[in-house]
Structure formats: structure tokens, C-alpha cells
Tab-separated table of N, CA and C in Angstrom:
chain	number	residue	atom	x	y	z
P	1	UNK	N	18.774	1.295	3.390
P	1	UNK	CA	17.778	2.335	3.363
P	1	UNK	C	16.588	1.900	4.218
P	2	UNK	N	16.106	2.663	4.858
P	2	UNK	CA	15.372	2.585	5.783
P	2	UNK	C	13.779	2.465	5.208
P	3	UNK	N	12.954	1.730	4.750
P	3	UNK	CA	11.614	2.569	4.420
P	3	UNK	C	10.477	2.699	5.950
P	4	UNK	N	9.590	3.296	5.610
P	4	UNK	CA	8.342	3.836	6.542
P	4	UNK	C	6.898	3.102	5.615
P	5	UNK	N	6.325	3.056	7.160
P	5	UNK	CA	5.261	2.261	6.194
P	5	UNK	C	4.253	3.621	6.424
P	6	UNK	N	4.265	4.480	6.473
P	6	UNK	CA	3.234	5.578	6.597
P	6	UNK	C	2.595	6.045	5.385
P	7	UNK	N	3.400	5.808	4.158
P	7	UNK	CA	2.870	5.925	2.835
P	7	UNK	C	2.320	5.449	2.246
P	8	UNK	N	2.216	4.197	2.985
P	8	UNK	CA	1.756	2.663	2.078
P	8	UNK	C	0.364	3.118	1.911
P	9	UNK	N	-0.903	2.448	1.251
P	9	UNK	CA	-1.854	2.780	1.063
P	9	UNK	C	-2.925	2.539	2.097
P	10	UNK	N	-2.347	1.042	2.626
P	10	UNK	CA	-3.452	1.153	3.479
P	10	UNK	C	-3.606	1.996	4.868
P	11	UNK	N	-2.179	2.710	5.021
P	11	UNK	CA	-2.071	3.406	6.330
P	11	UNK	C	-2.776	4.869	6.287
P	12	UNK	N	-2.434	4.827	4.763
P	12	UNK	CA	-3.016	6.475	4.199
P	12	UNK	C	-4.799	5.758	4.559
P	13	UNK	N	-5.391	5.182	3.908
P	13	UNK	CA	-6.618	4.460	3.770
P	13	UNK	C	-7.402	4.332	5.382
P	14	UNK	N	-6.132	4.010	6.683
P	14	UNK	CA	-6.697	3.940	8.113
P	14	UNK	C	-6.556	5.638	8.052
P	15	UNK	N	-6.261	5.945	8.272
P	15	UNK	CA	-6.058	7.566	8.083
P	15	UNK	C	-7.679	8.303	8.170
P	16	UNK	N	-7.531	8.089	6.839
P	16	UNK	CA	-8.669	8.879	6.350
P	16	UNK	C	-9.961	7.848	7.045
P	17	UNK	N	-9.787	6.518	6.928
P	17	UNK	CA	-11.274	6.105	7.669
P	17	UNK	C	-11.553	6.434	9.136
P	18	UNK	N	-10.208	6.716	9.529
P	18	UNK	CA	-10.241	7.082	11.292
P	18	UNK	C	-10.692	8.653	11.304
P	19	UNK	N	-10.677	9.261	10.007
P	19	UNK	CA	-10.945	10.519	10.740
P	19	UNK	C	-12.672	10.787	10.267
P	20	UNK	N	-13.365	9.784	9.333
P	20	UNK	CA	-14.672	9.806	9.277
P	20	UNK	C	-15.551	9.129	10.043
P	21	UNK	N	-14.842	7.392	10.342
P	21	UNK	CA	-15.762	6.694	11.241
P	21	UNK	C	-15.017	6.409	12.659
P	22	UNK	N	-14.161	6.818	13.293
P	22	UNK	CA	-13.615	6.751	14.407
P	22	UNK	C	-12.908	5.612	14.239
P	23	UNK	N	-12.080	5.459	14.936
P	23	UNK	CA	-10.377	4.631	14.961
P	23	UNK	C	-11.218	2.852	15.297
P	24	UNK	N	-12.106	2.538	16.316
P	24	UNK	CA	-12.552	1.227	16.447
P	24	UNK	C	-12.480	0.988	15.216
P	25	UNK	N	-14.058	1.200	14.341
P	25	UNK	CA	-14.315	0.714	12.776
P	25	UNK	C	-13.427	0.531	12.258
P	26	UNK	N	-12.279	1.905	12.008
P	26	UNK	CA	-10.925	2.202	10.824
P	26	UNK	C	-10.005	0.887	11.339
P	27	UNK	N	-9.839	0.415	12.691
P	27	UNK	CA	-8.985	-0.991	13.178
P	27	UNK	C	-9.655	-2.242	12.385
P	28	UNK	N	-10.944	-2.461	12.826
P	28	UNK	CA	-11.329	-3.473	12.455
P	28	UNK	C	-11.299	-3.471	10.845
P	29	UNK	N	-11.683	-2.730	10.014
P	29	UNK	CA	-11.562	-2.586	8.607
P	29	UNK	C	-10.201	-2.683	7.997
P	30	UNK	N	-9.479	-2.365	8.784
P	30	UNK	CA	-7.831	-2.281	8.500
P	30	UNK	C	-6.906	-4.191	8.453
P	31	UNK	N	-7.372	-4.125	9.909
P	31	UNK	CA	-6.957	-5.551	9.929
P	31	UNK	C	-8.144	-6.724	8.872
P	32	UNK	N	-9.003	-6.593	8.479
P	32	UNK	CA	-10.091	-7.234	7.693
P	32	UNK	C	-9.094	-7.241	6.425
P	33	UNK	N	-8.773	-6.037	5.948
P	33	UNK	CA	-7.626	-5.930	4.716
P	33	UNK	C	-6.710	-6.519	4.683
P	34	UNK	N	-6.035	-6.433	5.722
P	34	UNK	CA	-4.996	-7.040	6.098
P	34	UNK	C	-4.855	-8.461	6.066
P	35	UNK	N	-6.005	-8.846	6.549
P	35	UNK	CA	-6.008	-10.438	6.490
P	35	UNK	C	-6.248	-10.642	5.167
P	36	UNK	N	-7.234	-10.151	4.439
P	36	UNK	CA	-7.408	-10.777	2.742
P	36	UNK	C	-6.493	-10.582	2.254
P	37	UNK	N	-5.079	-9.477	2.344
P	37	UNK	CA	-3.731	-9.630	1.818
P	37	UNK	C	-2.953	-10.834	1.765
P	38	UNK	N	-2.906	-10.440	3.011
P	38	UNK	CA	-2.214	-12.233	3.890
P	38	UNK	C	-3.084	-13.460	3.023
P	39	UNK	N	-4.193	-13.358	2.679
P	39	UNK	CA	-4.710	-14.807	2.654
P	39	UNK	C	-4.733	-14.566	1.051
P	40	UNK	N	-4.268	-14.021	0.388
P	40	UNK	CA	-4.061	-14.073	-1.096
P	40	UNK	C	-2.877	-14.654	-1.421
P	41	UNK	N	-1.846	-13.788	-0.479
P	41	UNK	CA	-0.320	-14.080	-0.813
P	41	UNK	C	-0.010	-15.790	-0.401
P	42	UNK	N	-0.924	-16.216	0.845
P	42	UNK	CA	-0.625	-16.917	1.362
P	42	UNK	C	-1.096	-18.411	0.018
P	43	UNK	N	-2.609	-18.247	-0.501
P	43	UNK	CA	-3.380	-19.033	-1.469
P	43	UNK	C	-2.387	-19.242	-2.547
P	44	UNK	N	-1.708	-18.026	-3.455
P	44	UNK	CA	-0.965	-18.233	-4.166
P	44	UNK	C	0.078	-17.886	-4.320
P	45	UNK	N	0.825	-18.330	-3.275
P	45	UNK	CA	2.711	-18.330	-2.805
P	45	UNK	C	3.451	-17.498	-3.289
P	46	UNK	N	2.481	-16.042	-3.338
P	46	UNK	CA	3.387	-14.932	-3.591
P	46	UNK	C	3.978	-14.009	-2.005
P	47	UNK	N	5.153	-13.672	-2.648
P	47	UNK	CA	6.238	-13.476	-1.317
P	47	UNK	C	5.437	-11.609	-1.340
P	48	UNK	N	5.910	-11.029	-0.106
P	48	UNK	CA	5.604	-9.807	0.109
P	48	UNK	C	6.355	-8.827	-0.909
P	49	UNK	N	5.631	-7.839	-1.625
P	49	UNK	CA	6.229	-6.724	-2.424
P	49	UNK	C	5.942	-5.298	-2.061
P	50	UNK	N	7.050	-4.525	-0.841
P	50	UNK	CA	6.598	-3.737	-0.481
P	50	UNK	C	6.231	-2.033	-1.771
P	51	UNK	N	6.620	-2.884	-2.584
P	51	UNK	CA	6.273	-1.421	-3.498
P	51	UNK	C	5.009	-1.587	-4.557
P	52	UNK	N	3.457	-2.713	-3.697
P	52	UNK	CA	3.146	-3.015	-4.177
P	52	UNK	C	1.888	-2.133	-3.103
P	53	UNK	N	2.563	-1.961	-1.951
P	53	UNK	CA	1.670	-1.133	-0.293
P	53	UNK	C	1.799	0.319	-1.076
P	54	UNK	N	3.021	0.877	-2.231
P	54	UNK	CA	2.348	2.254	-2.309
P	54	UNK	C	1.568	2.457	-3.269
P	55	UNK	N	0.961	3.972	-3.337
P	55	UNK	CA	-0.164	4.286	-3.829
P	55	UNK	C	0.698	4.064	-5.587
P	56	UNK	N	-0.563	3.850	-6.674
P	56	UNK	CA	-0.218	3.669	-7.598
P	56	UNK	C	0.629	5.315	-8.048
P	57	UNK	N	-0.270	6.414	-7.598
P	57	UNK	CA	0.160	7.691	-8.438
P	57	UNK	C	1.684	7.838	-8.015
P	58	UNK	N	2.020	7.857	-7.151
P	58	UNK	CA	3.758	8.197	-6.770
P	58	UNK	C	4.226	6.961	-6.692
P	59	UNK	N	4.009	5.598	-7.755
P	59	UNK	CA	4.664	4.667	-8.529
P	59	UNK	C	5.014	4.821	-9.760
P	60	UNK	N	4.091	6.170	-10.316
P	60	UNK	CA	3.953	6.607	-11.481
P	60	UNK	C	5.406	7.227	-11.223
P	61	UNK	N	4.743	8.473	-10.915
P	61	UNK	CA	5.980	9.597	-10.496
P	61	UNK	C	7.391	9.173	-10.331
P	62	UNK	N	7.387	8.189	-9.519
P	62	UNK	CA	8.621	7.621	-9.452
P	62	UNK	C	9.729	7.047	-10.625
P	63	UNK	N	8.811	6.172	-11.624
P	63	UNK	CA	8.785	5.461	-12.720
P	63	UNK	C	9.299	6.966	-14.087
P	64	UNK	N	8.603	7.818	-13.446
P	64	UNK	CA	8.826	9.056	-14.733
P	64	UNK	C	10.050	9.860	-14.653
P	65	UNK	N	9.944	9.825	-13.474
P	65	UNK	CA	11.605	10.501	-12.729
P	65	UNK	C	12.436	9.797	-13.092
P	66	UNK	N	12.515	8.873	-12.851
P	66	UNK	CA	14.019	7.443	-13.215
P	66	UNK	C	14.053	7.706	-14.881
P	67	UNK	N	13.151	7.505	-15.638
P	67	UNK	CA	13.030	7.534	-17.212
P	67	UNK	C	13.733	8.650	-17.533
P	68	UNK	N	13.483	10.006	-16.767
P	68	UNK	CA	13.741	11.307	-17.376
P	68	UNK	C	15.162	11.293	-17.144
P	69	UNK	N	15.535	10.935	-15.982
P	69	UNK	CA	17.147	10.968	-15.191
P	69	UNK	C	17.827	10.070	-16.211
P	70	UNK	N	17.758	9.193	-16.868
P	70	UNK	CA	17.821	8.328	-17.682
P	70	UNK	C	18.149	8.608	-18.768
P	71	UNK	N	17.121	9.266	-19.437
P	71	UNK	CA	17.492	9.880	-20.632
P	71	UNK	C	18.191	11.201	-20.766
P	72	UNK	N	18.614	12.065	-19.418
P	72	UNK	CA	18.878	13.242	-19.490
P	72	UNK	C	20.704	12.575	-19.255
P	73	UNK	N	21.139	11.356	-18.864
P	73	UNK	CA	22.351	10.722	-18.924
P	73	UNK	C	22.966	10.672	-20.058
């Protein structure tokens, strides 16, 4: 399965900062994030969790769907 990182939060997050403070700022703020990610995972030897980049609410959603499919088995 293929994923996209367009959902992840922080892409949604450059998104919206590029369309208030123009794309320079929204880069530099982006990669600033980016690095304190990196330098967390890196401090305490946690491996990358990409279902950790999406937004919490459609982790929810997701989580409620599987339960319901679940119990409707």
C-alpha cells in the first residue's frame, strides 16, 4: 500500500502557514519542526511512526470504524 504524506499534519500545518505568511516563513518553520522531530526521535531512540504524522481526529475516526466493522462481524 502506497501511503501519501499530504495528510500528515505537518504538511496540512505548511499549508495553511503558506497561505497566511508566504511559503519562505511556512519553509523555514516547517523544516525548524522537522528538525525538533528528528532530534527527539534521535535523543530517545525512537524509530519513525508514520501514523503518528496524522492528524489525531481521523486517528479517531479510523479507530471507530475498525471497532464498529468489528463488532458488526
Amino acid at each position: 500500500m502506497k501511503r501519501t504524506t499530504g495528510s500528515w499534519r505537518i504538511m496540512t500545518r505548511y499549508d495553511r502557514m503558506k497561505r497566511e505568511k508566504g511559503s519562505g516563513r511556512s519553509i523555514i518553520a516547517t523544516a525548524r519542526l522537522l528538525s525538533e522531530i528528528i532530534w527527539h526521535m534521535l535523543t530517545n531512540n525512537e524509530p519513525f511512526d508514520p501514523i503518528r504524522m496524522i492528524d489525531s481526529e481521523v486517528r479517531r475516526k479510523a479507530r471507530e470504524m475498525r471497532a464498529a466493522a468489528f463488532n458488526a462481524a
